[in-house]
Amino acid sequence: MTHQRQSGFTLLEVLLVALLMGLAATAVTLTMNNAGPKQALDKEAQQFLVATEMIIDEAVLSGSFVGIVIDDHEYQFVYFHEQKWQPIVLDRLNTSKQLDENIELSLVLDGMPLVQGDEEEDESWFDEPFIDGKSEEEKKKNPEPQILLFPSGELTPFELTFSLVGNTSRDNFDALVSGDALGRLTLGRFDDF
């Protein structure tokens, strides 16, 4: 009696191929989801955090006062020199960052938003009589920072929120960077850990 071998696939071979196809589909799905709006906000927040850490280190090493100017769609690092704030220029780091128009920044200092509900939009806590004498052009050339970074490594406590503006989905995406008075920075809030 001779046994004839039947051609075809065993159950084990079929299951192995199905498993490999499932893993490949999962990898493709995860790769495509990484380009979403939440990941873009997280990337911008992470870039701000890393740049700020580098600038704090630079302020400690140089012994100079540094500040961060926050606008609706951009932030800029400045330093105090010759009685005025001037933009920092470093070869290895872009110290001024213009964000996409669909990403908006909102700043909270010491638990208080930068613009209060009863203030006008153009009014700031940092508008002092000696500053009001400056022209608009001079204010843009030498902007006043909202966040101060000290040569000791300390900084003005803040929470900076990166928000997606004009989001058509029901999901609201935000990324938060927090800094405390000791100069520590984190994504999210310190009390979340």
PDB file of N, CA and C in Angstrom, residues 117-168:
ATOM      1  N   GLY A 117      -9.794  88.330  31.306  1.00  0.00           N
ATOM      2  CA  GLY A 117     -11.071  88.525  30.648  1.00  0.00           C
ATOM      3  C   GLY A 117     -11.516  89.971  30.612  1.00  0.00           C
ATOM      4  N   ASP A 118     -11.146  90.760  31.638  1.00  0.00           N
ATOM      5  CA  ASP A 118     -11.564  92.159  31.681  1.00  0.00           C
ATOM      6  C   ASP A 118     -10.547  93.096  31.030  1.00  0.00           C
ATOM      7  N   GLU A 119      -9.443  92.553  30.500  1.00  0.00           N
ATOM      8  CA  GLU A 119      -8.458  93.373  29.796  1.00  0.00           C
ATOM      9  C   GLU A 119      -8.765  93.371  28.310  1.00  0.00           C
ATOM     10  N   GLU A 120      -8.293  94.395  27.657  1.00  0.00           N
ATOM     11  CA  GLU A 120      -8.386  94.402  26.208  1.00  0.00           C
ATOM     12  C   GLU A 120      -7.300  93.494  25.654  1.00  0.00           C
ATOM     13  N   GLU A 121      -7.484  93.012  24.453  1.00  0.00           N
ATOM     14  CA  GLU A 121      -6.563  92.061  23.838  1.00  0.00           C
ATOM     15  C   GLU A 121      -5.148  92.618  23.685  1.00  0.00           C
ATOM     16  N   ASP A 122      -5.013  93.908  23.391  1.00  0.00           N
ATOM     17  CA  ASP A 122      -3.691  94.484  23.178  1.00  0.00           C
ATOM     18  C   ASP A 122      -2.976  94.835  24.479  1.00  0.00           C
ATOM     19  N   GLU A 123      -3.708  94.823  25.581  1.00  0.00           N
ATOM     20  CA  GLU A 123      -3.134  95.204  26.857  1.00  0.00           C
ATOM     21  C   GLU A 123      -2.398  94.007  27.460  1.00  0.00           C
ATOM     22  N   SER A 124      -1.273  94.254  28.114  1.00  0.00           N
ATOM     23  CA  SER A 124      -0.481  93.184  28.693  1.00  0.00           C
ATOM     24  C   SER A 124      -0.049  93.573  30.088  1.00  0.00           C
ATOM     25  N   TRP A 125       0.270  92.594  30.916  1.00  0.00           N
ATOM     26  CA  TRP A 125       0.795  92.859  32.250  1.00  0.00           C
ATOM     27  C   TRP A 125       2.122  93.589  32.151  1.00  0.00           C
ATOM     28  N   PHE A 126       2.800  93.446  31.041  1.00  0.00           N
ATOM     29  CA  PHE A 126       4.145  93.963  30.901  1.00  0.00           C
ATOM     30  C   PHE A 126       4.168  95.355  30.284  1.00  0.00           C
ATOM     31  N   ASP A 127       3.003  95.951  30.059  1.00  0.00           N
ATOM     32  CA  ASP A 127       2.956  97.318  29.547  1.00  0.00           C
ATOM     33  C   ASP A 127       3.154  98.266  30.723  1.00  0.00           C
ATOM     34  N   GLU A 128       4.325  98.835  30.814  1.00  0.00           N
ATOM     35  CA  GLU A 128       4.673  99.781  31.871  1.00  0.00           C
ATOM     36  C   GLU A 128       4.812 101.160  31.237  1.00  0.00           C
ATOM     37  N   PRO A 129       4.792 102.217  32.034  1.00  0.00           N
ATOM     38  CA  PRO A 129       4.927 103.557  31.464  1.00  0.00           C
ATOM     39  C   PRO A 129       6.202 103.722  30.643  1.00  0.00           C
ATOM     40  N   PHE A 130       7.335 103.125  31.081  1.00  0.00           N
ATOM     41  CA  PHE A 130       8.567 103.301  30.317  1.00  0.00           C
ATOM     42  C   PHE A 130       8.546 102.499  29.024  1.00  0.00           C
ATOM     43  N   ILE A 131       7.701 101.509  28.941  1.00  0.00           N
ATOM     44  CA  ILE A 131       7.587 100.730  27.708  1.00  0.00           C
ATOM     45  C   ILE A 131       6.666 101.433  26.721  1.00  0.00           C
ATOM     46  N   ASP A 132       5.633 102.117  27.248  1.00  0.00           N
ATOM     47  CA  ASP A 132       4.657 102.758  26.363  1.00  0.00           C
ATOM     48  C   ASP A 132       5.282 103.827  25.486  1.00  0.00           C
ATOM     49  N   GLY A 133       6.452 104.360  25.873  1.00  0.00           N
ATOM     50  CA  GLY A 133       7.114 105.367  25.070  1.00  0.00           C
ATOM     51  C   GLY A 133       7.712 104.807  23.789  1.00  0.00           C
ATOM     52  N   LYS A 134       7.756 103.491  23.655  1.00  0.00           N
ATOM     53  CA  LYS A 134       8.336 102.864  22.468  1.00  0.00           C
ATOM     54  C   LYS A 134       7.338 102.851  21.318  1.00  0.00           C
ATOM     55  N   SER A 135       7.858 102.969  20.130  1.00  0.00           N
ATOM     56  CA  SER A 135       6.999 102.852  18.954  1.00  0.00           C
ATOM     57  C   SER A 135       6.684 101.383  18.700  1.00  0.00           C
ATOM     58  N   GLU A 136       5.673 101.123  17.890  1.00  0.00           N
ATOM     59  CA  GLU A 136       5.305  99.754  17.555  1.00  0.00           C
ATOM     60  C   GLU A 136       6.454  99.030  16.856  1.00  0.00           C
ATOM     61  N   GLU A 137       7.177  99.740  16.011  1.00  0.00           N
ATOM     62  CA  GLU A 137       8.310  99.144  15.300  1.00  0.00           C
ATOM     63  C   GLU A 137       9.404  98.733  16.286  1.00  0.00           C
ATOM     64  N   GLU A 138       9.651  99.585  17.267  1.00  0.00           N
ATOM     65  CA  GLU A 138      10.672  99.279  18.274  1.00  0.00           C
ATOM     66  C   GLU A 138      10.230  98.125  19.166  1.00  0.00           C
ATOM     67  N   LYS A 139       8.926  98.044  19.467  1.00  0.00           N
ATOM     68  CA  LYS A 139       8.406  96.929  20.263  1.00  0.00           C
ATOM     69  C   LYS A 139       8.573  95.605  19.517  1.00  0.00           C
ATOM     70  N   LYS A 140       8.416  95.624  18.194  1.00  0.00           N
ATOM     71  CA  LYS A 140       8.603  94.401  17.409  1.00  0.00           C
ATOM     72  C   LYS A 140      10.077  94.041  17.294  1.00  0.00           C
ATOM     73  N   LYS A 141      10.922  95.055  17.189  1.00  0.00           N
ATOM     74  CA  LYS A 141      12.362  94.810  17.064  1.00  0.00           C
ATOM     75  C   LYS A 141      12.943  94.328  18.387  1.00  0.00           C
ATOM     76  N   ASN A 142      12.477  94.879  19.496  1.00  0.00           N
ATOM     77  CA  ASN A 142      12.940  94.521  20.831  1.00  0.00           C
ATOM     78  C   ASN A 142      11.746  94.121  21.692  1.00  0.00           C
ATOM     79  N   PRO A 143      11.166  92.936  21.454  1.00  0.00           N
ATOM     80  CA  PRO A 143       9.951  92.538  22.171  1.00  0.00           C
ATOM     81  C   PRO A 143      10.229  92.220  23.643  1.00  0.00           C
ATOM     82  N   GLU A 144       9.244  92.500  24.485  1.00  0.00           N
ATOM     83  CA  GLU A 144       9.329  92.209  25.909  1.00  0.00           C
ATOM     84  C   GLU A 144       8.907  90.758  26.142  1.00  0.00           C
ATOM     85  N   PRO A 145       9.728  89.971  26.836  1.00  0.00           N
ATOM     86  CA  PRO A 145       9.380  88.561  27.077  1.00  0.00           C
ATOM     87  C   PRO A 145       8.360  88.409  28.199  1.00  0.00           C
ATOM     88  N   GLN A 146       7.545  87.365  28.094  1.00  0.00           N
ATOM     89  CA  GLN A 146       6.608  87.040  29.159  1.00  0.00           C
ATOM     90  C   GLN A 146       7.225  86.050  30.147  1.00  0.00           C
ATOM     91  N   ILE A 147       8.109  85.180  29.642  1.00  0.00           N
ATOM     92  CA  ILE A 147       8.769  84.178  30.482  1.00  0.00           C
ATOM     93  C   ILE A 147      10.237  84.574  30.609  1.00  0.00           C
ATOM     94  N   LEU A 148      10.723  84.660  31.838  1.00  0.00           N
ATOM     95  CA  LEU A 148      12.116  85.012  32.076  1.00  0.00           C
ATOM     96  C   LEU A 148      12.905  83.781  32.492  1.00  0.00           C
ATOM     97  N   LEU A 149      14.113  83.627  31.927  1.00  0.00           N
ATOM     98  CA  LEU A 149      15.037  82.549  32.268  1.00  0.00           C
ATOM     99  C   LEU A 149      16.255  83.218  32.915  1.00  0.00           C
ATOM    100  N   PHE A 150      16.549  82.854  34.137  1.00  0.00           N
ATOM    101  CA  PHE A 150      17.592  83.516  34.904  1.00  0.00           C
ATOM    102  C   PHE A 150      18.929  82.776  34.794  1.00  0.00           C
ATOM    103  N   PRO A 151      20.048  83.475  35.015  1.00  0.00           N
ATOM    104  CA  PRO A 151      21.364  82.828  34.955  1.00  0.00           C
ATOM    105  C   PRO A 151      21.532  81.714  35.989  1.00  0.00           C
ATOM    106  N   SER A 152      20.692  81.714  37.024  1.00  0.00           N
ATOM    107  CA  SER A 152      20.745  80.668  38.047  1.00  0.00           C
ATOM    108  C   SER A 152      20.085  79.368  37.576  1.00  0.00           C
ATOM    109  N   GLY A 153      19.416  79.404  36.414  1.00  0.00           N
ATOM    110  CA  GLY A 153      18.698  78.229  35.924  1.00  0.00           C
ATOM    111  C   GLY A 153      17.228  78.258  36.284  1.00  0.00           C
ATOM    112  N   GLU A 154      16.806  79.223  37.074  1.00  0.00           N
ATOM    113  CA  GLU A 154      15.394  79.353  37.436  1.00  0.00           C
ATOM    114  C   GLU A 154      14.647  80.042  36.304  1.00  0.00           C
ATOM    115  N   LEU A 155      13.321  79.955  36.340  1.00  0.00           N
ATOM    116  CA  LEU A 155      12.502  80.613  35.322  1.00  0.00           C
ATOM    117  C   LEU A 155      11.143  80.989  35.882  1.00  0.00           C
ATOM    118  N   THR A 156      10.440  81.819  35.133  1.00  0.00           N
ATOM    119  CA  THR A 156       9.081  82.196  35.484  1.00  0.00           C
ATOM    120  C   THR A 156       8.193  80.967  35.315  1.00  0.00           C
ATOM    121  N   PRO A 157       7.469  80.551  36.375  1.00  0.00           N
ATOM    122  CA  PRO A 157       6.578  79.389  36.214  1.00  0.00           C
ATOM    123  C   PRO A 157       5.511  79.675  35.151  1.00  0.00           C
ATOM    124  N   PHE A 158       5.275  78.695  34.286  1.00  0.00           N
ATOM    125  CA  PHE A 158       4.331  78.899  33.188  1.00  0.00           C
ATOM    126  C   PHE A 158       3.713  77.584  32.747  1.00  0.00           C
ATOM    127  N   GLU A 159       2.624  77.704  32.020  1.00  0.00           N
ATOM    128  CA  GLU A 159       2.016  76.606  31.271  1.00  0.00           C
ATOM    129  C   GLU A 159       1.728  77.144  29.879  1.00  0.00           C
ATOM    130  N   LEU A 160       2.304  76.512  28.863  1.00  0.00           N
ATOM    131  CA  LEU A 160       2.108  76.923  27.480  1.00  0.00           C
ATOM    132  C   LEU A 160       1.348  75.818  26.765  1.00  0.00           C
ATOM    133  N   THR A 161       0.175  76.174  26.247  1.00  0.00           N
ATOM    134  CA  THR A 161      -0.688  75.195  25.569  1.00  0.00           C
ATOM    135  C   THR A 161      -0.612  75.398  24.065  1.00  0.00           C
ATOM    136  N   PHE A 162      -0.318  74.316  23.362  1.00  0.00           N
ATOM    137  CA  PHE A 162      -0.354  74.288  21.906  1.00  0.00           C
ATOM    138  C   PHE A 162      -1.712  73.695  21.539  1.00  0.00           C
ATOM    139  N   SER A 163      -2.560  74.478  20.837  1.00  0.00           N
ATOM    140  CA  SER A 163      -3.921  74.035  20.502  1.00  0.00           C
ATOM    141  C   SER A 163      -4.119  74.021  18.999  1.00  0.00           C
ATOM    142  N   LEU A 164      -4.936  73.092  18.555  1.00  0.00           N
ATOM    143  CA  LEU A 164      -5.291  73.002  17.142  1.00  0.00           C
ATOM    144  C   LEU A 164      -6.508  73.890  16.900  1.00  0.00           C
ATOM    145  N   VAL A 165      -6.375  74.874  16.017  1.00  0.00           N
ATOM    146  CA  VAL A 165      -7.443  75.823  15.711  1.00  0.00           C
ATOM    147  C   VAL A 165      -8.164  75.358  14.456  1.00  0.00           C
ATOM    148  N   GLY A 166      -9.470  75.496  14.429  1.00  0.00           N
ATOM    149  CA  GLY A 166     -10.238  75.123  13.242  1.00  0.00           C
ATOM    150  C   GLY A 166     -10.318  73.624  13.040  1.00  0.00           C
ATOM    151  N   ASN A 167     -10.247  72.882  14.127  1.00  0.00           N
ATOM    152  CA  ASN A 167     -10.310  71.423  14.058  1.00  0.00           C
ATOM    153  C   ASN A 167     -11.726  71.003  13.679  1.00  0.00           C
ATOM    154  N   THR A 168     -11.873  70.279  12.600  1.00  0.00           N
ATOM    155  CA  THR A 168     -13.199  69.872  12.141  1.00  0.00           C
ATOM    156  C   THR A 168     -13.692  68.612  12.838  1.00  0.00           C
TER     157      THR A 168
END
